[in-house]
Amino acid sequence: MPPKPVDTEVKYVIIRSTGGEVPGGSVLAPKLGPLGVPPKKAGDDIAKATQAYKGLKVTVRLAIQNRQATVEVLPSASTLIIHALKEPPRDRKKEKNIKHSGNLSLDQVYEIARKLKFKSYAKEFSGNVREILGTCHSVGCTVDGQNPHDLIEQIQSGDLECPSA
């Protein structure tokens, strides 16, 4: 049995779950049991914190201190893009291979890039924007009615100026 953690020590557990749903006990119990956190209570906290991303896969970081878990939602770029498209929640078990054929404004792309700046390795903000546009291309949506790859080429050539972060 591992040694008891010091009360002031903060442990982090990262879990990928579906927004608005309680992750299965088989996912939570092996990670939270040794830390002394009840998996059922942590699962309820995760479901409450991810309610805004209902039906979307989202990464959750649990900060555990004194056997208390605090939930922090870390959405990915694709999750934020699909959330910005304002599509209705879908049943993952019934509807597969969804095409997200929506349209985002360039301001929404800038906002998503600002939210995810801490994850990016890009030197400049235009690099962050190009990463998000690439994800838009993968998701299948358009930006200002244009193909996202065309906007990436415009940013690289200097025709389209990105604001500073």
mmCIF file of C-alpha atoms in Angstrom:
data_model
loop_
_atom_site.group_PDB
_atom_site.id
_atom_site.type_symbol
_atom_site.label_atom_id
_atom_site.label_comp_id
_atom_site.label_asym_id
_atom_site.label_seq_id
_atom_site.Cartn_x
_atom_site.Cartn_y
_atom_site.Cartn_z
ATOM 1 C CA MET A 1 0.000 0.000 0.000
ATOM 2 C CA PRO A 2 1.392 3.438 -0.911
ATOM 3 C CA PRO A 3 2.220 5.913 1.842
ATOM 4 C CA LYS A 4 -0.456 8.365 2.924
ATOM 5 C CA PRO A 5 -0.152 11.710 1.075
ATOM 6 C CA VAL A 6 0.705 14.805 3.085
ATOM 7 C CA ASP A 7 -2.426 16.899 3.742
ATOM 8 C CA THR A 8 -1.091 20.066 2.106
ATOM 9 C CA GLU A 9 0.131 18.248 -1.021
ATOM 10 C CA VAL A 10 -1.912 18.801 -4.201
ATOM 11 C CA LYS A 11 -2.272 15.866 -6.595
ATOM 12 C CA TYR A 12 -3.614 16.243 -10.114
ATOM 13 C CA VAL A 13 -5.657 13.612 -11.953
ATOM 14 C CA ILE A 14 -6.561 14.166 -15.607
ATOM 15 C CA ILE A 15 -9.623 12.431 -17.040
ATOM 16 C CA ARG A 16 -11.252 12.645 -20.474
ATOM 17 C CA SER A 17 -15.012 12.390 -20.197
ATOM 18 C CA THR A 18 -18.202 13.339 -21.981
ATOM 19 C CA GLY A 19 -19.651 16.683 -20.924
ATOM 20 C CA GLY A 20 -22.674 16.591 -18.654
ATOM 21 C CA GLU A 21 -22.316 12.866 -17.919
ATOM 22 C CA VAL A 22 -20.866 11.076 -14.912
ATOM 23 C CA PRO A 23 -17.740 9.146 -15.916
ATOM 24 C CA GLY A 24 -17.916 5.443 -15.152
ATOM 25 C CA GLY A 25 -16.749 4.205 -11.774
ATOM 26 C CA SER A 26 -14.313 1.891 -13.552
ATOM 27 C CA VAL A 27 -12.518 4.995 -14.851
ATOM 28 C CA LEU A 28 -12.507 6.988 -11.630
ATOM 29 C CA ALA A 29 -12.019 4.348 -8.927
ATOM 30 C CA PRO A 30 -8.457 3.218 -9.832
ATOM 31 C CA LYS A 31 -7.269 6.825 -10.061
ATOM 32 C CA LEU A 32 -9.083 8.339 -7.076
ATOM 33 C CA GLY A 33 -9.281 5.388 -4.673
ATOM 34 C CA PRO A 34 -5.618 5.506 -3.581
ATOM 35 C CA LEU A 35 -5.972 9.247 -2.946
ATOM 36 C CA GLY A 36 -8.938 8.722 -0.608
ATOM 37 C CA VAL A 37 -11.494 10.559 -2.746
ATOM 38 C CA PRO A 38 -14.923 8.931 -3.201
ATOM 39 C CA PRO A 39 -15.361 8.308 -6.961
ATOM 40 C CA LYS A 40 -19.135 8.851 -6.890
ATOM 41 C CA LYS A 41 -18.846 12.362 -5.428
ATOM 42 C CA ALA A 42 -16.031 13.288 -7.846
ATOM 43 C CA GLY A 43 -18.104 11.959 -10.756
ATOM 44 C CA ASP A 44 -21.046 14.150 -9.761
ATOM 45 C CA ASP A 45 -18.732 17.183 -9.526
ATOM 46 C CA ILE A 46 -17.348 16.437 -13.010
ATOM 47 C CA ALA A 47 -20.865 16.138 -14.466
ATOM 48 C CA LYS A 48 -21.868 19.474 -12.895
ATOM 49 C CA ALA A 49 -18.723 21.297 -14.105
ATOM 50 C CA THR A 50 -18.957 19.998 -17.689
ATOM 51 C CA GLN A 51 -22.662 20.791 -18.158
ATOM 52 C CA ALA A 52 -21.846 23.573 -20.652
ATOM 53 C CA TYR A 53 -20.163 21.027 -22.961
ATOM 54 C CA LYS A 54 -23.044 18.541 -22.961
ATOM 55 C CA GLY A 55 -22.415 15.648 -25.354
ATOM 56 C CA LEU A 56 -18.843 16.718 -26.241
ATOM 57 C CA LYS A 57 -15.624 15.026 -25.162
ATOM 58 C CA VAL A 58 -13.773 17.269 -22.734
ATOM 59 C CA THR A 59 -10.633 16.909 -20.607
ATOM 60 C CA VAL A 60 -11.058 17.460 -16.868
ATOM 61 C CA ARG A 61 -8.300 18.051 -14.332
ATOM 62 C CA LEU A 62 -9.050 17.210 -10.722
ATOM 63 C CA ALA A 63 -6.928 18.971 -8.114
ATOM 64 C CA ILE A 64 -7.010 16.836 -4.979
ATOM 65 C CA GLN A 65 -6.022 18.264 -1.606
ATOM 66 C CA ASN A 66 -7.110 17.011 1.840
ATOM 67 C CA ARG A 67 -9.237 14.347 0.117
ATOM 68 C CA GLN A 68 -11.268 17.119 -1.562
ATOM 69 C CA ALA A 69 -11.456 17.300 -5.354
ATOM 70 C CA THR A 70 -11.857 20.555 -7.254
ATOM 71 C CA VAL A 71 -12.748 20.280 -10.939
ATOM 72 C CA GLU A 72 -11.114 22.312 -13.710
ATOM 73 C CA VAL A 73 -12.352 21.890 -17.294
ATOM 74 C CA LEU A 74 -9.653 21.932 -20.013
ATOM 75 C CA PRO A 75 -11.519 21.870 -23.348
ATOM 76 C CA SER A 76 -9.624 21.036 -26.538
ATOM 77 C CA ALA A 77 -9.657 23.140 -29.703
ATOM 78 C CA SER A 78 -12.143 20.862 -31.450
ATOM 79 C CA THR A 79 -14.461 20.927 -28.417
ATOM 80 C CA LEU A 80 -14.433 24.739 -28.352
ATOM 81 C CA ILE A 81 -15.042 24.930 -32.112
ATOM 82 C CA ILE A 82 -18.012 22.546 -31.995
ATOM 83 C CA HIS A 83 -19.316 24.438 -28.937
ATOM 84 C CA ALA A 84 -19.016 27.747 -30.865
ATOM 85 C CA LEU A 85 -21.013 26.248 -33.760
ATOM 86 C CA LYS A 86 -23.932 25.993 -31.276
ATOM 87 C CA GLU A 87 -25.022 22.568 -32.464
ATOM 88 C CA PRO A 88 -27.698 20.799 -30.408
ATOM 89 C CA PRO A 89 -26.473 18.073 -28.044
ATOM 90 C CA ARG A 90 -26.441 14.664 -29.693
ATOM 91 C CA ASP A 91 -26.611 11.120 -28.413
ATOM 92 C CA ARG A 92 -23.128 9.669 -28.934
ATOM 93 C CA LYS A 93 -24.382 6.098 -28.933
ATOM 94 C CA LYS A 94 -26.904 6.606 -31.749
ATOM 95 C CA GLU A 95 -25.418 9.270 -34.028
ATOM 96 C CA LYS A 96 -21.961 8.485 -35.415
ATOM 97 C CA ASN A 97 -19.636 10.271 -37.871
ATOM 98 C CA ILE A 98 -21.304 13.671 -37.630
ATOM 99 C CA LYS A 99 -20.407 16.332 -40.203
ATOM 100 C CA HIS A 100 -20.112 19.751 -38.554
ATOM 101 C CA SER A 101 -21.007 21.969 -41.493
ATOM 102 C CA GLY A 102 -21.330 25.302 -39.728
ATOM 103 C CA ASN A 103 -19.774 28.708 -40.151
ATOM 104 C CA LEU A 104 -17.659 30.602 -37.604
ATOM 105 C CA SER A 105 -16.652 34.240 -37.679
ATOM 106 C CA LEU A 106 -12.992 35.182 -37.596
ATOM 107 C CA ASP A 107 -13.581 36.904 -34.224
ATOM 108 C CA GLN A 108 -14.775 33.575 -32.769
ATOM 109 C CA VAL A 109 -11.593 31.919 -34.066
ATOM 110 C CA TYR A 110 -9.507 34.666 -32.416
ATOM 111 C CA GLU A 111 -11.378 34.142 -29.134
ATOM 112 C CA ILE A 112 -10.769 30.370 -29.206
ATOM 113 C CA ALA A 113 -7.087 30.979 -30.003
ATOM 114 C CA ARG A 114 -6.812 33.304 -26.973
ATOM 115 C CA LYS A 115 -8.372 30.651 -24.712
ATOM 116 C CA LEU A 116 -5.911 28.001 -25.912
ATOM 117 C CA LYS A 117 -2.798 30.186 -25.994
ATOM 118 C CA PHE A 118 -1.418 28.474 -22.875
ATOM 119 C CA LYS A 119 -1.386 25.088 -24.683
ATOM 120 C CA SER A 120 0.250 26.299 -27.885
ATOM 121 C CA TYR A 121 3.928 26.244 -28.772
ATOM 122 C CA ALA A 122 3.553 29.024 -31.364
ATOM 123 C CA LYS A 123 5.762 32.069 -30.942
ATOM 124 C CA GLU A 124 3.209 34.567 -32.230
ATOM 125 C CA PHE A 125 -0.557 34.868 -32.015
ATOM 126 C CA SER A 126 -0.894 34.272 -35.771
ATOM 127 C CA GLY A 127 0.538 30.792 -35.154
ATOM 128 C CA ASN A 128 -2.194 30.109 -32.596
ATOM 129 C CA VAL A 129 -4.837 31.299 -35.068
ATOM 130 C CA ARG A 130 -3.411 29.037 -37.785
ATOM 131 C CA GLU A 131 -3.585 26.065 -35.377
ATOM 132 C CA ILE A 132 -7.264 26.771 -34.676
ATOM 133 C CA LEU A 133 -7.991 27.216 -38.397
ATOM 134 C CA GLY A 134 -6.385 23.833 -39.053
ATOM 135 C CA THR A 135 -8.673 22.313 -36.438
ATOM 136 C CA CYS A 136 -11.645 24.042 -38.118
ATOM 137 C CA HIS A 137 -10.585 22.340 -41.349
ATOM 138 C CA SER A 138 -10.473 18.960 -39.577
ATOM 139 C CA VAL A 139 -13.878 19.494 -37.953
ATOM 140 C CA GLY A 140 -15.343 20.464 -41.331
ATOM 141 C CA CYS A 141 -16.654 23.973 -40.701
ATOM 142 C CA THR A 142 -16.017 27.166 -42.639
ATOM 143 C CA VAL A 143 -14.763 30.520 -41.331
ATOM 144 C CA ASP A 144 -16.466 33.666 -42.678
ATOM 145 C CA GLY A 145 -17.828 31.528 -45.518
ATOM 146 C CA GLN A 146 -14.329 30.530 -46.657
ATOM 147 C CA ASN A 147 -12.332 27.337 -46.450
ATOM 148 C CA PRO A 148 -10.080 27.592 -43.342
ATOM 149 C CA HIS A 149 -7.049 26.522 -45.375
ATOM 150 C CA ASP A 150 -7.443 29.581 -47.636
ATOM 151 C CA LEU A 151 -7.309 31.819 -44.541
ATOM 152 C CA ILE A 152 -4.150 30.025 -43.329
ATOM 153 C CA GLU A 153 -2.484 30.800 -46.669
ATOM 154 C CA GLN A 154 -3.623 34.442 -46.443
ATOM 155 C CA ILE A 155 -2.096 34.754 -42.952
ATOM 156 C CA GLN A 156 1.179 33.200 -44.114
ATOM 157 C CA SER A 157 1.404 35.486 -47.168
ATOM 158 C CA GLY A 158 0.602 38.568 -45.077
ATOM 159 C CA ASP A 159 -2.689 39.416 -46.811
ATOM 160 C CA LEU A 160 -4.655 38.869 -43.575
ATOM 161 C CA GLU A 161 -3.396 40.569 -40.426
ATOM 162 C CA CYS A 162 -4.006 38.912 -37.062
ATOM 163 C CA PRO A 163 -4.473 41.156 -34.031
ATOM 164 C CA SER A 164 -2.003 40.920 -31.200
ATOM 165 C CA ALA A 165 -3.085 38.651 -28.378
#
